[in-house]
Coordinates of C-alpha atoms in Angstrom, one line a residue:
M1 CA 113.4 101.1 103.6
D2 CA 110.3 100.2 105.3
G3 CA 107.5 102.4 103.6
G4 CA 104.9 101.5 106.3
G5 CA 107.1 102.3 109.2
L6 CA 108.2 105.7 107.6
R7 CA 104.9 106.9 106.3
L8 CA 104.3 110.6 107.2
D9 CA 100.8 111.9 108.0
M10 CA 100.6 114.6 105.3
N11 CA 97.5 116.6 105.2
A12 CA 96.1 119.1 102.6
L13 CA 98.1 121.8 103.9
D14 CA 101.4 120.0 103.5
Y15 CA 100.4 119.1 100.0
V16 CA 99.4 122.6 99.3
L17 CA 102.8 123.9 100.3
L18 CA 104.5 121.2 98.2
G19 CA 102.3 122.2 95.1
L20 CA 103.1 126.0 95.6
Y21 CA 106.8 125.1 95.5
F22 CA 106.6 123.2 92.4
V23 CA 104.7 126.0 90.6
T24 CA 107.4 128.4 91.9
V25 CA 110.3 126.5 90.4
L26 CA 108.5 126.1 87.1
G27 CA 107.8 129.9 87.1
V28 CA 111.5 130.7 87.7
G29 CA 112.4 128.6 84.8
F30 CA 109.9 130.5 82.5
A31 CA 111.0 133.9 83.9
A32 CA 114.7 133.0 83.0
R33 CA 113.8 131.9 79.5
R34 CA 113.2 135.5 78.5
A35 CA 117.0 136.2 78.8
I36 CA 118.2 133.2 76.7
R37 CA 119.1 134.4 73.2
T38 CA 122.5 132.7 72.7
S39 CA 124.1 129.3 73.8
V40 CA 126.4 131.3 76.4
D41 CA 123.0 132.6 78.1
F42 CA 121.7 128.9 78.2
F43 CA 124.8 127.4 79.5
L44 CA 126.6 130.2 81.4
S45 CA 123.7 132.6 82.2
G46 CA 125.5 135.2 79.9
R47 CA 128.2 135.5 82.6
S48 CA 126.0 138.2 84.1
L49 CA 125.0 137.3 87.7
P50 CA 126.1 138.8 91.0
A51 CA 128.4 137.2 93.4
W52 CA 125.8 136.7 96.3
V53 CA 123.5 134.6 93.6
T54 CA 126.4 132.5 92.3
G55 CA 127.7 131.9 95.9
L56 CA 124.5 130.6 97.1
A57 CA 123.9 128.6 93.9
F58 CA 127.5 127.2 94.4
V59 CA 126.7 125.8 98.0
S60 CA 123.0 124.8 97.1
A61 CA 124.3 122.8 94.0
N62 CA 126.2 120.5 96.5
L63 CA 123.2 120.3 98.8
G64 CA 121.8 117.2 97.1
A65 CA 121.3 113.8 98.3
L66 CA 125.1 113.5 99.3
E67 CA 124.5 116.4 101.8
I68 CA 121.1 115.8 103.4
I69 CA 120.6 112.1 103.5
G70 CA 124.1 111.1 103.2
M71 CA 125.7 113.4 105.8
A72 CA 123.0 112.8 108.5
A73 CA 123.6 109.1 107.6
N74 CA 127.2 109.6 108.2
G75 CA 126.3 111.5 111.4
A76 CA 124.6 108.4 112.8
Q77 CA 127.2 106.1 111.6
Y78 CA 130.5 107.8 112.3
G79 CA 129.4 110.6 114.7
V80 CA 131.1 114.0 115.1
M81 CA 134.1 112.9 112.7
T82 CA 131.7 113.7 109.8
V83 CA 132.5 117.4 110.3
H84 CA 135.7 116.5 108.4
Y85 CA 133.8 116.5 105.3
Y86 CA 133.1 120.2 105.8
W87 CA 135.9 122.0 107.7
V88 CA 138.9 120.0 106.2
G89 CA 137.0 118.3 103.2
A90 CA 135.4 121.6 101.7
V91 CA 136.2 125.0 103.0
P92 CA 140.2 125.1 102.4
A93 CA 139.4 123.9 98.7
M94 CA 136.7 126.4 98.2
V95 CA 139.0 129.1 99.4
F96 CA 141.8 127.9 97.1
L97 CA 139.5 127.8 94.1
G98 CA 138.4 131.4 94.6
I99 CA 141.8 132.9 95.3
V100 CA 144.0 130.8 93.2
M101 CA 142.2 128.9 90.3
M102 CA 139.2 131.2 89.3
P103 CA 141.7 133.7 87.7
F104 CA 142.8 131.0 85.3
Y105 CA 139.2 129.6 84.7
Y106 CA 137.6 133.1 84.2
G107 CA 140.4 135.0 82.8
S108 CA 140.9 132.3 79.9
K109 CA 137.3 132.7 78.9
V110 CA 136.9 128.8 79.0
R111 CA 133.2 127.6 78.9
S112 CA 134.0 124.4 80.8
V113 CA 136.6 122.5 82.8
P114 CA 137.4 120.2 80.1
E115 CA 138.0 123.0 77.5
Y116 CA 140.7 124.4 80.0
L117 CA 142.5 121.0 79.6
R118 CA 142.3 121.3 75.7
L119 CA 144.2 124.7 75.9
R120 CA 146.6 123.6 78.6
F121 CA 147.4 120.2 77.1
N122 CA 145.7 118.7 74.0
R123 CA 142.6 117.4 72.4
P124 CA 143.1 113.7 73.6
T125 CA 143.2 115.0 77.2
H126 CA 140.2 117.2 76.6
L127 CA 138.1 114.3 75.3
L128 CA 139.2 111.9 77.9
N129 CA 138.0 114.3 80.7
A130 CA 134.9 115.4 78.9
I131 CA 133.7 111.8 78.5
S132 CA 134.7 110.9 82.1
F133 CA 132.9 114.0 83.3
A134 CA 129.8 113.3 81.3
V135 CA 129.7 109.7 82.8
A136 CA 130.3 110.9 86.3
Q137 CA 127.5 113.5 86.0
V138 CA 124.8 111.1 84.9
L139 CA 125.9 108.5 87.7
I140 CA 125.6 111.1 90.4
A141 CA 122.4 112.5 88.9
G142 CA 121.0 108.9 89.3
V143 CA 122.0 109.0 93.1
N144 CA 119.9 112.1 93.6
L145 CA 117.1 110.8 91.6
Y146 CA 117.1 107.3 93.6
A147 CA 117.3 109.1 97.0
L148 CA 114.5 111.4 96.2
A149 CA 112.3 108.4 95.0
L150 CA 113.2 106.4 98.2
V151 CA 112.0 109.3 100.4
M152 CA 108.8 109.9 98.4
Q153 CA 108.0 106.2 98.5
A154 CA 108.8 105.9 102.3
L155 CA 107.3 109.2 103.3
L156 CA 104.3 109.9 100.9
G157 CA 103.7 106.3 99.7
W158 CA 104.4 107.0 96.1
P159 CA 105.5 104.1 94.1
L160 CA 109.3 104.2 93.3
W161 CA 108.9 104.8 89.6
V162 CA 106.4 107.3 90.0
A163 CA 108.6 109.3 92.4
I164 CA 111.6 109.0 90.1
I165 CA 109.6 110.2 86.9
V166 CA 107.9 113.2 88.8
G167 CA 111.3 114.3 90.1
A168 CA 113.0 113.9 86.8
A169 CA 110.2 115.8 85.0
I170 CA 110.4 118.8 87.2
V171 CA 114.1 119.4 86.9
L172 CA 113.8 118.6 83.2
A173 CA 111.4 121.3 82.6
Y174 CA 113.1 124.2 84.4
I175 CA 116.5 123.4 82.9
T176 CA 115.2 122.9 79.3
I177 CA 113.1 125.9 79.8
G178 CA 115.4 128.4 81.7
G179 CA 119.0 126.9 81.1
L180 CA 121.6 127.6 83.6
S181 CA 119.9 130.8 84.9
G182 CA 116.7 128.7 85.6
A183 CA 119.0 126.3 87.7
I184 CA 120.9 129.0 89.4
Y185 CA 117.8 131.1 90.6
N186 CA 116.1 127.9 91.6
E187 CA 119.1 126.9 93.7
V188 CA 119.2 130.2 95.5
L189 CA 115.5 129.6 96.4
Q190 CA 116.2 125.9 97.2
F191 CA 119.0 127.0 99.7
F192 CA 116.5 128.7 101.9
V193 CA 113.8 126.0 101.4
I194 CA 116.3 123.4 102.4
L195 CA 117.2 125.4 105.6
A196 CA 113.6 125.9 106.4
G197 CA 113.0 122.3 106.2
L198 CA 116.0 121.1 108.4
I199 CA 116.3 123.8 111.1
P200 CA 112.9 122.7 112.7
V201 CA 114.1 119.0 112.7
T202 CA 117.2 120.0 114.5
V203 CA 115.7 122.5 117.0
I204 CA 112.7 120.1 117.9
G205 CA 115.2 117.1 118.0
L206 CA 117.5 118.9 120.3
V207 CA 114.7 119.9 122.6
K208 CA 113.4 116.2 122.6
V209 CA 116.9 114.9 123.8
G210 CA 117.6 117.7 126.4
G211 CA 119.6 120.0 124.6
V212 CA 123.2 119.8 123.4
S213 CA 124.5 118.2 126.9
G214 CA 121.4 115.8 126.6
L215 CA 122.6 114.7 123.2
M216 CA 126.1 114.2 124.3
D217 CA 125.1 111.9 127.1
A218 CA 122.9 109.8 124.9
V219 CA 125.6 109.5 122.3
R220 CA 128.0 108.4 124.9
D221 CA 125.4 105.6 125.8
S222 CA 125.0 104.5 122.2
K223 CA 127.0 102.3 120.1
L224 CA 129.2 105.1 119.3
G225 CA 130.1 105.8 122.6
E226 CA 132.5 108.8 123.7
A227 CA 134.4 108.5 120.4
G228 CA 131.3 109.6 118.5
L229 CA 131.7 113.2 120.0
H230 CA 135.3 113.8 118.8
A231 CA 136.8 114.8 115.5
W232 CA 140.6 114.0 115.9
Q233 CA 140.7 111.7 119.0
D234 CA 142.3 108.3 118.2
T235 CA 143.3 109.3 114.6
G236 CA 146.9 108.5 115.3
T237 CA 145.5 105.0 114.6
T238 CA 142.5 103.7 112.9
A239 CA 140.6 102.9 116.0
N240 CA 138.0 105.3 115.7
P241 CA 134.4 105.4 114.2
L242 CA 135.6 106.3 110.7
G243 CA 138.4 103.8 110.8
A244 CA 140.8 106.4 109.2
H245 CA 144.2 107.6 110.2
W246 CA 144.8 111.4 110.4
L247 CA 147.0 111.1 107.3
G248 CA 144.2 109.6 105.3
I249 CA 141.8 112.4 106.6
V250 CA 144.2 115.2 105.9
F251 CA 146.0 114.0 102.6
G252 CA 143.2 111.8 101.2
L253 CA 140.1 113.8 102.2
G254 CA 141.3 117.2 102.9
F255 CA 143.6 117.5 100.1
V256 CA 143.0 115.0 97.2
L257 CA 139.3 114.2 97.3
S258 CA 138.1 117.6 98.4
F259 CA 140.4 119.8 96.2
G260 CA 139.6 117.3 93.4
Y261 CA 135.7 117.9 93.9
W262 CA 135.7 121.5 94.6
T263 CA 138.3 123.0 92.2
T264 CA 137.7 120.7 89.0
N265 CA 134.1 119.6 89.2
F266 CA 132.5 121.6 86.5
A267 CA 129.0 121.2 87.9
E268 CA 130.4 123.4 90.8
V269 CA 132.8 125.6 88.7
Q270 CA 130.0 126.4 86.2
R271 CA 128.3 128.6 88.8
A272 CA 131.4 130.8 89.4
L273 CA 131.8 131.0 85.6
S274 CA 128.5 132.6 85.2
A275 CA 129.4 135.5 87.5
K276 CA 129.4 139.0 86.1
N277 CA 133.2 139.9 86.5
M278 CA 136.4 138.6 87.7
S279 CA 135.9 139.7 91.4
A280 CA 132.5 138.2 91.5
A281 CA 133.8 135.0 90.2
R282 CA 136.6 134.8 92.7
R283 CA 134.2 135.6 95.6
T284 CA 131.6 132.8 94.4
P285 CA 133.1 129.8 96.1
I286 CA 134.4 131.9 99.1
I287 CA 130.9 133.4 99.7
A288 CA 129.6 129.6 99.7
A289 CA 132.3 128.6 102.2
Y290 CA 130.5 130.7 105.0
P291 CA 127.1 128.7 105.0
K292 CA 129.2 125.4 104.4
L293 CA 130.9 125.8 107.8
L294 CA 127.5 125.8 109.4
I295 CA 125.6 123.1 107.5
P296 CA 126.7 120.3 109.9
V297 CA 124.5 121.8 112.4
V298 CA 121.5 120.6 110.3
T299 CA 122.9 117.4 108.9
V300 CA 125.4 115.8 111.5
I301 CA 123.3 116.8 114.4
P302 CA 120.2 115.4 113.2
G303 CA 121.9 112.2 112.3
L304 CA 123.2 111.9 116.0
I305 CA 119.7 112.7 117.2
A306 CA 118.2 109.9 115.0
L307 CA 120.8 107.5 116.3
V308 CA 119.8 108.0 119.8
T309 CA 116.2 108.5 119.5
V310 CA 114.9 106.1 116.8
K311 CA 115.1 102.4 118.0
G312 CA 117.0 100.2 115.6
L313 CA 118.4 102.9 113.3
G314 CA 121.9 102.1 114.0
A315 CA 121.4 98.2 113.8
P316 CA 124.4 96.6 111.9
S317 CA 122.0 94.5 109.9
G318 CA 119.5 95.4 107.2
D319 CA 119.8 97.9 104.3
L320 CA 119.4 101.7 104.3
Q321 CA 119.3 101.9 108.1
Y322 CA 121.5 104.9 108.2
N323 CA 119.8 106.7 105.2
N324 CA 116.6 106.6 107.2
A325 CA 117.9 109.2 109.8
I326 CA 116.4 112.5 108.2
P327 CA 112.9 110.9 107.2
L328 CA 112.5 109.3 110.4
L329 CA 113.0 112.4 112.5
M330 CA 110.7 114.3 110.1
R331 CA 108.0 111.4 110.9
D332 CA 108.7 111.6 114.5
L333 CA 109.0 115.3 115.3
L334 CA 107.2 117.6 112.9
P335 CA 103.6 118.9 113.0
N336 CA 101.7 119.3 109.8
G337 CA 102.4 122.6 108.0
V338 CA 106.1 122.3 109.2
L339 CA 106.1 118.9 107.8
G340 CA 105.1 120.2 104.4
V341 CA 108.0 122.7 104.6
A342 CA 110.3 119.9 105.6
V343 CA 109.4 117.6 102.7
T344 CA 109.6 120.4 100.3
G345 CA 113.0 121.0 101.7
L346 CA 114.0 117.6 101.1
L347 CA 112.7 117.6 97.7
A348 CA 114.5 121.0 96.8
S349 CA 117.8 119.4 97.9
F350 CA 117.5 116.4 95.6
M351 CA 116.4 118.7 92.7
A352 CA 119.3 121.3 93.4
G353 CA 121.8 118.4 93.2
M354 CA 120.4 116.7 90.1
A355 CA 120.0 120.0 88.4
A356 CA 123.7 121.0 88.9
N357 CA 124.7 117.5 87.5
V358 CA 122.3 118.0 84.4
S359 CA 123.4 121.5 83.7
G360 CA 127.1 120.5 83.9
F361 CA 126.4 117.5 81.6
N362 CA 124.5 119.5 79.0
T363 CA 127.4 122.1 78.8
V364 CA 130.1 119.7 78.6
F365 CA 128.2 117.4 75.9
T366 CA 127.4 120.2 73.8
Y367 CA 130.6 122.3 73.8
D368 CA 133.2 119.6 74.6
I369 CA 132.0 116.6 72.8
W370 CA 129.4 117.6 70.1
Q371 CA 130.8 121.0 69.1
A372 CA 134.5 119.8 69.3
Y373 CA 134.3 116.4 67.7
V374 CA 131.0 115.7 66.1
R375 CA 129.6 119.0 64.3
R376 CA 131.8 121.8 64.2
D377 CA 131.1 125.4 62.9
R378 CA 127.3 125.3 63.0
P379 CA 125.1 128.4 64.0
D380 CA 124.8 129.2 67.5
D381 CA 121.1 128.4 67.7
Y382 CA 122.0 124.8 66.6
Y383 CA 124.1 124.3 69.8
L384 CA 121.5 125.8 72.0
R385 CA 119.0 123.1 70.6
I386 CA 121.6 120.3 71.2
G387 CA 122.0 121.7 74.5
R388 CA 118.1 121.2 75.2
Y389 CA 118.3 117.6 73.6
A390 CA 121.2 116.8 76.0
T391 CA 119.3 118.0 78.9
I392 CA 116.4 115.5 78.1
A393 CA 119.1 112.7 77.5
A394 CA 120.9 113.4 80.9
V395 CA 117.5 113.1 82.6
V396 CA 116.6 109.7 80.9
I397 CA 119.9 108.2 81.6
G398 CA 119.8 109.5 85.2
I399 CA 116.6 107.6 85.5
G400 CA 118.4 104.5 84.5
T401 CA 121.5 105.0 86.8
A402 CA 119.2 105.7 89.7
F403 CA 119.0 101.9 90.1
I404 CA 122.8 101.4 90.2
A405 CA 122.7 103.6 93.4
A406 CA 120.0 101.1 94.8
G407 CA 122.8 98.6 95.4
F408 CA 124.4 100.7 98.2
S409 CA 123.5 100.7 101.5
N410 CA 125.0 104.2 102.4
I411 CA 124.7 106.4 99.5
M412 CA 127.7 108.5 100.6
N413 CA 130.0 105.8 100.3
Y414 CA 129.0 105.1 96.6
I415 CA 129.4 109.1 96.0
Q416 CA 132.8 109.1 97.6
A417 CA 133.9 106.2 95.5
L418 CA 132.9 108.0 92.3
F419 CA 134.8 111.1 93.5
S420 CA 137.9 109.2 94.2
L421 CA 137.5 107.6 90.6
F422 CA 136.8 110.6 88.5
N423 CA 137.9 113.8 90.5
A424 CA 141.0 113.0 92.3
P425 CA 143.1 112.0 89.2
L426 CA 141.7 115.1 87.3
F427 CA 142.6 117.4 90.1
A428 CA 146.2 116.1 90.1
T429 CA 146.5 116.5 86.4
F430 CA 145.1 120.1 86.8
I431 CA 147.2 121.3 89.7
I432 CA 150.6 120.0 88.3
G433 CA 149.6 121.3 84.9
M434 CA 148.7 124.7 86.4
F435 CA 151.9 125.3 88.3
W436 CA 154.6 123.3 86.3
K437 CA 154.6 124.9 82.9
R438 CA 157.2 122.3 81.6
M439 CA 154.7 119.5 82.0
S440 CA 153.9 118.2 78.3
A441 CA 150.6 117.6 76.6
L442 CA 151.5 114.0 76.3
A443 CA 152.3 113.7 80.1
G444 CA 148.9 115.4 80.7
F445 CA 147.0 112.6 78.8
W446 CA 148.8 109.7 80.3
S447 CA 148.7 111.3 83.7
L448 CA 145.0 111.6 83.7
L449 CA 144.2 108.1 82.2
L450 CA 146.6 106.1 84.4
G451 CA 145.7 107.9 87.6
T452 CA 142.0 107.0 86.9
L453 CA 142.8 103.4 86.1
A454 CA 144.8 103.3 89.4
A455 CA 141.8 104.6 91.3
L456 CA 139.6 102.1 89.6
A457 CA 142.1 99.3 90.4
T458 CA 142.1 100.2 94.0
Y459 CA 138.3 100.1 94.3
L460 CA 138.0 96.7 92.2
L461 CA 140.8 95.1 94.6
Y462 CA 139.0 96.3 97.7
K463 CA 135.7 95.0 96.5
S464 CA 137.2 91.5 95.5
G465 CA 138.8 91.2 99.0
V466 CA 142.3 91.3 97.9
V467 CA 143.1 94.5 99.6
H468 CA 141.7 95.3 103.0
F469 CA 140.6 98.8 104.2
N470 CA 138.7 99.4 107.5
S471 CA 135.5 101.0 105.8
D472 CA 134.5 102.2 102.3
L473 CA 135.2 105.7 103.0
E474 CA 138.8 104.7 104.0
E475 CA 139.1 103.0 100.6
S476 CA 137.8 106.3 99.1
F477 CA 140.6 108.2 100.8
W478 CA 143.4 105.8 99.8
G479 CA 142.0 105.5 96.2
A480 CA 142.1 109.2 95.8
G481 CA 145.8 109.4 97.3
I482 CA 147.0 106.6 95.1
A483 CA 145.4 108.2 92.0
F484 CA 147.2 111.5 92.8
V485 CA 150.6 109.8 93.4
T486 CA 150.2 107.9 90.0
V487 CA 149.6 111.1 88.3
A488 CA 152.5 113.0 89.7
V489 CA 154.8 109.9 89.0
V490 CA 153.7 109.6 85.4
A491 CA 154.0 113.3 84.8
A492 CA 157.5 113.2 86.4
V493 CA 158.6 110.3 84.3
L494 CA 157.0 111.4 81.0
T495 CA 157.5 115.2 80.8
P496 CA 161.4 115.1 80.4
L497 CA 160.9 112.6 77.5
T498 CA 158.3 114.7 75.6
A499 CA 158.2 118.3 74.2
A500 CA 156.9 121.1 76.2
K501 CA 154.5 123.8 75.0
R502 CA 155.9 127.3 74.2
D503 CA 155.2 130.0 76.8
E504 CA 153.1 132.0 74.6
E505 CA 150.8 129.0 74.1
L506 CA 150.3 128.8 77.9
R507 CA 149.9 132.4 78.6
G508 CA 146.9 133.0 81.0
L509 CA 146.7 129.2 81.8
V510 CA 149.9 128.3 83.9
Y511 CA 151.4 130.3 86.9
G512 CA 154.2 132.6 86.0
T513 CA 153.2 133.1 82.2
G514 CA 151.2 136.3 82.8
G515 CA 147.9 137.3 80.9
I516 CA 145.6 137.3 84.0
D517 CA 143.7 140.5 84.6
L518 CA 142.4 140.3 88.2
K519 CA 140.5 143.6 87.7
A520 CA 138.7 142.5 84.7
G521 CA 135.2 144.1 84.4
V522 CA 135.7 145.6 88.0
L523 CA 133.0 147.8 89.4
A524 CA 133.2 150.6 91.8
G525 CA 131.8 148.7 94.8
D526 CA 134.3 145.7 94.2
A527 CA 137.3 147.7 95.5
A528 CA 135.9 147.8 99.1
W529 CA 138.1 146.0 101.5
Y530 CA 135.4 143.7 102.7
R531 CA 134.9 142.3 99.1
S532 CA 138.5 141.2 99.0
P533 CA 138.5 137.6 98.1
V534 CA 141.9 137.0 99.9
L535 CA 140.5 138.6 103.2
L536 CA 137.2 136.8 102.9
G537 CA 139.0 133.5 102.3
V538 CA 141.4 133.8 105.3
I539 CA 138.5 134.6 107.7
A540 CA 136.7 131.4 106.4
L541 CA 139.9 129.3 107.1
A542 CA 140.3 130.7 110.6
L543 CA 136.5 129.9 111.4
A544 CA 137.0 126.4 110.1
V545 CA 140.0 126.1 112.7
V546 CA 137.9 127.8 115.6
L547 CA 134.9 125.5 115.2
Y548 CA 137.0 122.4 115.5
I549 CA 138.1 123.6 119.2
P550 CA 135.0 122.3 121.0
V551 CA 134.9 118.9 119.2
F552 CA 138.6 118.2 119.1

């Protein structure tokens, strides 16, 4: 990334806005601290938050480097096909999580996703998932930190190491002080700050290119061509910008990758577990689905605008060309004041993403590794202290893993590779174990382990040139699909050969065993028809279909 070419002309007003934001974020952390008396307060906000707060935090936790820089980069590189990551690759899974899976998570009173696996299968499966999740979170936290530092270096001229340490220090401060409540309330604030930064980039950019029709004409004349304006065209073959067949999009992305991410990624599920009752927990991911439907407007469209207005952005040679899309537009389009808000929004997005990774890591490390296997039966305040130490450790390790992310020209490709490796086999193990009560504990462990190894083998064979795919993203789709099939085959082979758990051990954990109370903690207002998780979910799915019509 060329720091000189990207440097923003920030003035005193812009820096004042940035400073005010940092002070507010830390203030929220201190305000949340007053409510922390137990480890459940620190890790799960005392299970006390309303659905609209947890819903906005749920979508904001995903609005990190992946979304802002990565999806705009994908918009510039792959065109309108990037919307698949939202309308097929997010919304159906978010609705499924709310309607089908949250009753098991919330009803079983588990404190984390790995803890569910311990109850459903056994301790080895629990430990395997806890370790793999912890590794994934510090790797993804590093992506957010690296992207934040790149942007700060390019836009403000800060040295890379200064930007990494400043960003890490602020996240560390408000989570260590305020726990999950500090993270969640800041994520709600960050959601609005992010939009305040991205909407002006989109609107001014569209005006510059002559509106939507002007943008479409310009994309047709770009290297993407007409194909860049369609989501499903030519997906019967791989002759499309994404290089992906519709089977890969629907099964690999729409089912395995997206369900794997949204339904089993504790960094997301943790937000719903902090809701005040079952109804609020089920509505959390469904409320989040509504803004998710519209986020392509402020990520994919700016990517296309950058492609057609910034000379050389789409050049095939040179590193990090596509990742420059949002920063370059901010440099070219925004006046001072608005620029300060946009830079603040960009910083907010990285901090929201990293905070989700860190708060997920500290909970799983404390409950699922330290308390379960290292130091059992200690006083609650001991685990609260360990949680704070784990937060510091996660941020320090994240600083190290930031430099791993530096080796990838498109951050999004790296993230998707991580998801296919860690999330896809976990989702397959989960979904089979949740619906097939005969699946044994031993089958659960070996399915998860061999599914993860299958995804890793696919990635390594692709990188070494033994197996060919049309793009890094197509490899992610196939890697996820292969992991899923491996898990299913291993479960089918091992289950008949091993002993199943008794029905009473699976009560409240598996479909058909009872033990789930959908009205737990219900409040008077929760019975209103417009708060029905099923109705809200069906409307979100219908909107996803409708939005595809203009770009089919």
